[in-house]
Short mmCIF file of C-alpha atoms in Angstrom, two decimals:
data_model
loop_
_atom_site.label_atom_id
_atom_site.label_comp_id
_atom_site.label_asym_id
_atom_site.label_seq_id
_atom_site.Cartn_x
_atom_site.Cartn_y
_atom_site.Cartn_z
CA UNK A 1 -50.61 23.32 0.13
CA UNK A 2 -54.33 23.05 -0.40
CA UNK A 3 -57.55 24.68 0.75
CA UNK A 4 -58.18 22.09 3.48
CA UNK A 5 -55.21 23.55 5.41
CA UNK A 6 -52.60 20.97 4.46
CA UNK A 7 -50.08 21.03 1.70
CA UNK A 8 -51.84 18.22 0.01
CA UNK A 9 -53.69 14.98 -0.15
CA UNK A 10 -52.48 11.91 -2.01
CA UNK A 11 -54.39 9.29 -3.93
CA UNK A 12 -55.40 6.48 -1.61
CA UNK A 13 -55.14 3.72 -4.21
CA UNK A 14 -51.37 4.00 -4.51
CA UNK A 15 -49.12 1.38 -2.89
CA UNK A 16 -47.14 2.90 -0.04
CA UNK A 17 -43.91 1.75 1.58
CA UNK A 18 -44.07 0.05 5.01
CA UNK A 19 -44.26 2.23 8.11
CA UNK A 20 -40.59 1.75 9.04
CA UNK A 21 -39.59 2.83 5.53
CA UNK A 22 -41.86 5.87 5.87
CA UNK A 23 -40.08 6.79 9.12
CA UNK A 24 -36.69 6.55 7.40
CA UNK A 25 -37.94 8.61 4.45
CA UNK A 26 -39.21 11.26 6.85
CA UNK A 27 -35.73 11.68 8.27
CA UNK A 28 -34.04 11.73 4.86
CA UNK A 29 -36.54 14.16 3.37
CA UNK A 30 -36.37 16.34 6.49
CA UNK A 31 -32.60 16.64 6.06
CA UNK A 32 -33.05 17.56 2.39
CA UNK A 33 -35.77 20.02 3.34
CA UNK A 34 -33.55 21.74 5.91
CA UNK A 35 -30.60 21.93 3.48
CA UNK A 36 -32.80 23.61 0.85
CA UNK A 37 -34.37 25.80 3.55
CA UNK A 38 -30.99 27.08 4.79
CA UNK A 39 -29.60 27.62 1.27
CA UNK A 40 -32.77 29.41 0.22
CA UNK A 41 -32.76 31.73 3.23
CA UNK A 42 -29.07 32.53 2.78
CA UNK A 43 -29.47 33.21 -0.96
CA UNK A 44 -32.60 35.34 -0.62
CA UNK A 45 -31.26 37.13 2.44
CA UNK A 46 -28.08 37.91 0.50
CA UNK A 47 -30.07 39.36 -2.42
CA UNK A 48 -32.16 41.56 -0.13
CA UNK A 49 -29.14 42.71 1.89
CA UNK A 50 -26.99 43.63 -1.11
CA UNK A 51 -29.80 45.59 -2.79
CA UNK A 52 -30.75 47.38 0.43
CA UNK A 53 -27.12 48.36 1.15
CA UNK A 54 -26.79 49.59 -2.44
CA UNK A 55 -29.99 51.60 -2.02
CA UNK A 56 -28.67 53.21 1.20
CA UNK A 57 -25.41 54.03 -0.56
CA UNK A 58 -26.87 55.44 -3.81
CA UNK A 59 -30.26 56.64 -2.46
CA UNK A 60 -32.00 54.99 -5.40
CA UNK A 61 -32.96 51.53 -6.59
CA UNK A 62 -33.73 50.37 -10.11
CA UNK A 63 -37.01 48.68 -10.97
CA UNK A 64 -35.25 45.33 -11.45
CA UNK A 65 -33.56 45.61 -8.04
CA UNK A 66 -36.87 46.49 -6.40
CA UNK A 67 -38.48 43.40 -7.89
CA UNK A 68 -35.51 41.24 -6.87
CA UNK A 69 -35.63 42.55 -3.29
CA UNK A 70 -39.38 42.03 -2.96
CA UNK A 71 -39.03 38.58 -4.55
CA UNK A 72 -36.29 37.63 -2.07
CA UNK A 73 -38.38 38.72 0.92
CA UNK A 74 -41.48 36.87 -0.30
CA UNK A 75 -39.43 33.73 -0.96
CA UNK A 76 -38.07 33.81 2.58
CA UNK A 77 -41.68 33.91 3.81
CA UNK A 78 -42.60 31.07 1.44
CA UNK A 79 -39.70 28.92 2.69
CA UNK A 80 -40.75 29.40 6.31
CA UNK A 81 -44.39 28.49 5.63
CA UNK A 82 -43.36 25.36 3.69
CA UNK A 83 -41.05 24.17 6.47
CA UNK A 84 -43.54 24.97 9.25
CA UNK A 85 -46.24 23.04 7.42
CA UNK A 86 -43.80 20.17 6.74
CA UNK A 87 -42.95 19.60 10.39
CA UNK A 88 -46.51 20.31 11.52
CA UNK A 89 -48.23 17.81 9.21
CA UNK A 90 -45.62 15.13 8.49
CA UNK A 91 -44.64 14.73 12.15
CA UNK A 92 -48.13 15.53 13.53
CA UNK A 93 -46.90 18.10 16.04
CA UNK A 94 -49.46 18.69 18.83
CA UNK A 95 -48.89 22.45 18.74
CA UNK A 96 -49.85 22.56 15.04
CA UNK A 97 -53.54 23.15 15.64
CA UNK A 98 -56.15 23.95 12.99
CA UNK A 99 -55.94 27.67 13.82
CA UNK A 100 -52.16 27.76 13.39
CA UNK A 101 -52.51 25.67 10.25
CA UNK A 102 -54.97 28.20 8.85
CA UNK A 103 -52.60 31.11 9.55
CA UNK A 104 -49.72 29.22 7.90
CA UNK A 105 -51.88 28.43 4.89
CA UNK A 106 -52.95 32.07 4.45
CA UNK A 107 -49.31 33.15 4.75
CA UNK A 108 -48.42 30.52 2.15
CA UNK A 109 -51.05 31.83 -0.28
CA UNK A 110 -49.81 35.43 0.06
CA UNK A 111 -46.12 34.57 -0.31
CA UNK A 112 -46.81 32.09 -3.13
CA UNK A 113 -48.72 34.68 -5.15
CA UNK A 114 -46.02 37.32 -4.74
CA UNK A 115 -43.20 34.85 -5.49
CA UNK A 116 -44.80 33.71 -8.74
CA UNK A 117 -45.93 37.11 -9.97
CA UNK A 118 -42.76 38.99 -8.99
CA UNK A 119 -40.68 36.41 -10.87
CA UNK A 120 -43.04 36.77 -13.83
CA UNK A 121 -42.75 40.57 -13.66
CA UNK A 122 -38.97 40.20 -13.70
CA UNK A 123 -39.24 38.05 -16.84
CA UNK A 124 -41.44 40.66 -18.54
CA UNK A 125 -39.08 43.46 -17.48
CA UNK A 126 -36.10 41.60 -18.98
CA UNK A 127 -38.06 41.14 -22.19
CA UNK A 128 -39.01 44.80 -22.48
CA UNK A 129 -35.57 46.10 -21.55
CA UNK A 130 -33.45 43.71 -23.65
CA UNK A 131 -35.45 42.54 -26.67
CA UNK A 132 -35.61 44.64 -29.83
CA UNK A 133 -38.66 44.57 -32.10
CA UNK A 134 -39.88 47.14 -34.59
CA UNK A 135 -43.53 46.61 -33.66
CA UNK A 136 -45.22 49.84 -32.56
CA UNK A 137 -47.07 48.03 -29.75
CA UNK A 138 -43.84 46.55 -28.40
CA UNK A 139 -42.11 49.92 -28.55
CA UNK A 140 -44.98 51.49 -26.60
CA UNK A 141 -44.67 48.78 -23.94
CA UNK A 142 -40.87 49.13 -23.93
CA UNK A 143 -41.08 52.85 -23.22
CA UNK A 144 -43.51 52.14 -20.38
CA UNK A 145 -41.79 49.03 -19.01
CA UNK A 146 -42.03 50.02 -15.35
CA UNK A 147 -45.70 50.92 -15.73
CA UNK A 148 -46.37 47.54 -17.39
CA UNK A 149 -44.71 45.75 -14.47
CA UNK A 150 -46.76 47.81 -12.01
CA UNK A 151 -49.98 46.86 -13.79
CA UNK A 152 -49.02 43.17 -13.62
CA UNK A 153 -48.47 43.47 -9.86
CA UNK A 154 -51.82 45.23 -9.40
CA UNK A 155 -53.41 42.36 -11.29
CA UNK A 156 -51.71 39.96 -8.88
CA UNK A 157 -53.18 41.84 -5.92
CA UNK A 158 -56.66 41.54 -7.43
CA UNK A 159 -56.23 37.77 -7.93
CA UNK A 160 -54.84 37.43 -4.41
CA UNK A 161 -57.83 39.21 -2.90
CA UNK A 162 -60.18 36.94 -4.87
CA UNK A 163 -58.31 33.86 -3.66
CA UNK A 164 -58.40 34.97 -0.01
CA UNK A 165 -62.09 35.87 -0.31
CA UNK A 166 -62.80 32.40 -1.65
CA UNK A 167 -60.87 30.90 1.25
CA UNK A 168 -62.87 33.00 3.73
CA UNK A 169 -66.15 31.77 2.23
CA UNK A 170 -64.86 28.20 2.41
CA UNK A 171 -64.00 28.58 6.10
CA UNK A 172 -67.41 30.06 6.93
CA UNK A 173 -69.11 27.16 5.15
CA UNK A 174 -67.04 24.66 7.17
CA UNK A 175 -68.08 26.34 10.44
CA UNK A 176 -71.75 26.70 9.49
CA UNK A 177 -74.22 24.37 11.16
CA UNK A 178 -76.22 22.51 8.52
CA UNK A 179 -78.16 20.47 11.04
CA UNK A 180 -78.83 16.95 9.87
CA UNK A 181 -78.26 17.72 6.21
CA UNK A 182 -74.73 16.28 6.13
CA UNK A 183 -75.04 15.31 2.45
CA UNK A 184 -75.71 18.91 1.43
CA UNK A 185 -72.70 20.14 3.46
CA UNK A 186 -70.46 17.48 1.90
CA UNK A 187 -71.61 18.45 -1.58
CA UNK A 188 -70.95 22.15 -0.91
CA UNK A 189 -67.49 21.42 0.47
CA UNK A 190 -66.64 19.36 -2.62
CA UNK A 191 -67.76 22.21 -4.86
CA UNK A 192 -65.68 24.73 -2.89
CA UNK A 193 -62.64 22.45 -2.98
CA UNK A 194 -63.02 22.10 -6.76
CA UNK A 195 -63.39 25.88 -7.10
CA UNK A 196 -60.33 26.55 -4.94
CA UNK A 197 -58.29 24.03 -6.91
CA UNK A 198 -59.39 25.55 -10.21
CA UNK A 199 -58.51 29.08 -9.06
CA UNK A 200 -55.10 27.91 -7.87
CA UNK A 201 -54.44 26.17 -11.20
CA UNK A 202 -55.47 29.18 -13.28
CA UNK A 203 -53.50 31.67 -11.17
CA UNK A 204 -50.37 29.63 -11.86
CA UNK A 205 -50.98 28.90 -15.53
CA UNK A 206 -51.34 32.62 -16.35
CA UNK A 207 -47.88 33.71 -15.04
CA UNK A 208 -46.30 30.56 -16.49
CA UNK A 209 -47.72 31.41 -19.92
CA UNK A 210 -46.47 35.00 -19.62
CA UNK A 211 -42.96 33.85 -18.66
CA UNK A 212 -42.93 31.27 -21.46
CA UNK A 213 -43.93 33.98 -23.92
CA UNK A 214 -41.09 36.15 -22.62
CA UNK A 215 -38.59 33.32 -23.22
CA UNK A 216 -39.83 32.73 -26.77
CA UNK A 217 -39.72 36.44 -27.63
CA UNK A 218 -36.24 36.82 -26.13
CA UNK A 219 -35.09 33.82 -28.17
CA UNK A 220 -36.56 35.29 -31.35
CA UNK A 221 -35.02 38.69 -30.59
CA UNK A 222 -31.59 37.13 -30.06
CA UNK A 223 -31.93 35.13 -33.31
CA UNK A 224 -32.72 38.33 -35.22
CA UNK A 225 -29.79 40.08 -33.56
CA UNK A 226 -27.35 37.27 -34.45
CA UNK A 227 -28.61 37.19 -38.02
CA UNK A 228 -28.11 40.97 -38.29
CA UNK A 229 -24.57 40.68 -36.89
CA UNK A 230 -23.67 37.95 -39.40
CA UNK A 231 -24.98 40.02 -42.30
CA UNK A 232 -22.82 42.95 -41.14
CA UNK A 233 -19.79 40.67 -40.90
CA UNK A 234 -19.38 41.14 -37.14
CA UNK A 235 -18.81 38.56 -34.44
CA UNK A 236 -21.63 37.06 -32.42
CA UNK A 237 -20.05 37.52 -28.97
CA UNK A 238 -21.05 41.17 -28.49
CA UNK A 239 -22.54 42.71 -25.35
CA UNK A 240 -26.14 42.52 -26.60
CA UNK A 241 -25.85 38.78 -27.25
CA UNK A 242 -24.41 38.16 -23.79
CA UNK A 243 -27.22 40.17 -22.20
CA UNK A 244 -29.80 38.19 -24.19
CA UNK A 245 -28.26 34.86 -23.15
CA UNK A 246 -28.04 35.83 -19.48
CA UNK A 247 -31.66 37.00 -19.39
CA UNK A 248 -32.81 33.81 -21.14
CA UNK A 249 -30.89 31.66 -18.66
CA UNK A 250 -32.60 33.42 -15.75
CA UNK A 251 -36.09 33.13 -17.21
CA UNK A 252 -35.67 29.53 -18.43
CA UNK A 253 -34.36 28.40 -15.04
CA UNK A 254 -37.38 30.04 -13.41
CA UNK A 255 -39.70 28.21 -15.79
CA UNK A 256 -38.10 24.80 -15.25
CA UNK A 257 -38.11 25.10 -11.46
CA UNK A 258 -41.61 26.57 -11.49
CA UNK A 259 -42.89 23.58 -13.50
CA UNK A 260 -41.52 21.23 -10.82
CA UNK A 261 -43.03 23.37 -8.07
CA UNK A 262 -46.38 23.70 -9.84
CA UNK A 263 -46.69 19.98 -10.61
CA UNK A 264 -45.85 19.14 -6.99
CA UNK A 265 -48.64 21.42 -5.78
CA UNK A 266 -51.12 20.18 -8.39
CA UNK A 267 -50.55 16.54 -7.37
CA UNK A 268 -51.38 17.38 -3.77
CA UNK A 269 -54.26 19.78 -4.39
CA UNK A 270 -56.24 17.71 -6.89
CA UNK A 271 -56.27 14.60 -4.70
CA UNK A 272 -59.09 13.41 -2.54
CA UNK A 273 -57.84 11.61 0.57
CA UNK A 274 -55.84 13.09 3.45
CA UNK A 275 -52.75 10.90 3.86
CA UNK A 276 -50.05 13.03 5.41
CA UNK A 277 -47.22 10.51 5.87
CA UNK A 278 -46.67 8.86 2.52
CA UNK A 279 -43.81 8.85 0.07
CA UNK A 280 -45.45 10.81 -2.76
CA UNK A 281 -46.56 13.69 -0.53
CA UNK A 282 -43.12 14.05 1.06
CA UNK A 283 -41.40 13.85 -2.33
CA UNK A 284 -43.68 16.57 -3.74
CA UNK A 285 -42.92 18.93 -0.86
CA UNK A 286 -39.15 18.38 -1.08
CA UNK A 287 -39.25 19.01 -4.84
CA UNK A 288 -41.53 22.02 -4.34
CA UNK A 289 -39.08 23.86 -2.08
CA UNK A 290 -36.46 23.75 -4.87
CA UNK A 291 -38.22 26.62 -6.61
CA UNK A 292 -37.74 29.40 -4.01
CA UNK A 293 -34.27 28.09 -3.09
CA UNK A 294 -32.40 27.12 -6.27
CA UNK A 295 -33.73 29.91 -8.49
CA UNK A 296 -32.43 32.55 -6.06
CA UNK A 297 -28.93 31.07 -6.38
CA UNK A 298 -29.28 31.30 -10.16
CA UNK A 299 -30.41 34.92 -9.84
CA UNK A 300 -27.29 35.75 -7.84
CA UNK A 301 -25.01 34.23 -10.47
CA UNK A 302 -26.92 35.81 -13.37
CA UNK A 303 -26.88 39.34 -11.91
CA UNK A 304 -23.55 41.17 -12.31
CA UNK A 305 -23.82 43.22 -9.11
CA UNK A 306 -24.96 40.28 -7.00
CA UNK A 307 -22.32 37.98 -8.50
CA UNK A 308 -19.52 40.45 -7.77
CA UNK A 309 -20.79 40.98 -4.22
CA UNK A 310 -20.95 37.22 -3.68
CA UNK A 311 -17.42 36.65 -5.00
CA UNK A 312 -16.16 39.51 -2.81
CA UNK A 313 -17.86 37.92 0.19
CA UNK A 314 -16.22 34.56 -0.56
CA UNK A 315 -12.82 36.23 -0.93
CA UNK A 316 -13.18 38.04 2.40
CA UNK A 317 -14.39 34.83 4.06
CA UNK A 318 -11.37 32.99 2.71
CA UNK A 319 -9.00 35.69 4.03
CA UNK A 320 -10.72 35.62 7.42
CA UNK A 321 -10.39 31.83 7.66
CA UNK A 322 -6.68 32.07 6.76
CA UNK A 323 -6.16 34.63 9.52
CA UNK A 324 -7.89 32.36 12.03
CA UNK A 325 -5.50 29.54 11.16
#
């Protein structure tokens, strides 16, 4: 999605498939989009439901569960905005006016920011809770892990406000009457588009760098732990090692899927021509929706409580189907 109220624009010099092939690709990609959309909503809805039921039962919720719940809700919102924009732009729906497109784009910005930064906060929380370093600075951060996460989220809110303010200025400039000076208006719009694209790129590079740092530190912490276990003559399959591995799997999967999502958005945002029905644009959007869908499934499997709840649900579903037969 980009600042001109579409998910993207694709380079006009590329060779595109014929129109009949485009029509077939639209149907195929739409099916893939809906499959990912349904799986993502089910996975994120399951995460939110399990954590909320656990909160009602125990009257408390851990910091990690709070982040997971908020992340699940924001990802549901992100999935809906992606799908709405997909059908509105790719199929040129008459009801998808510029006003509705603007609302969808603003909703996409808000949900995108929270999805990225909540996942990053989860990575930092795993690092602070699991890793072991003797550094005084790390110990200070470890003792204040929840406060660190809160500060990261406040920083996200500040960046989000800046991004929305920039969008508001851009919209006012588009609506302003420049008289006959069309060249000046075009130049200003190009500058604003470049500024919006730069802000979007930076606001994604920062959380990616933080998550990558968390992975590297977790890896180093696990290496030190394994080395210490070997020196003491103990096995390497202890609880701490398993916790390290599980946290690394969660963070690494987030990074890999986020790279795909980020590259898909960058390809569309840094382009210059509006071509809504071509192969590259549709491929980028289908790949982009993998991030809020697939990573939530990985979170379910990597979280002990969520995994047990999911297996229990499958067992009850199997029993119910047997009874129906």
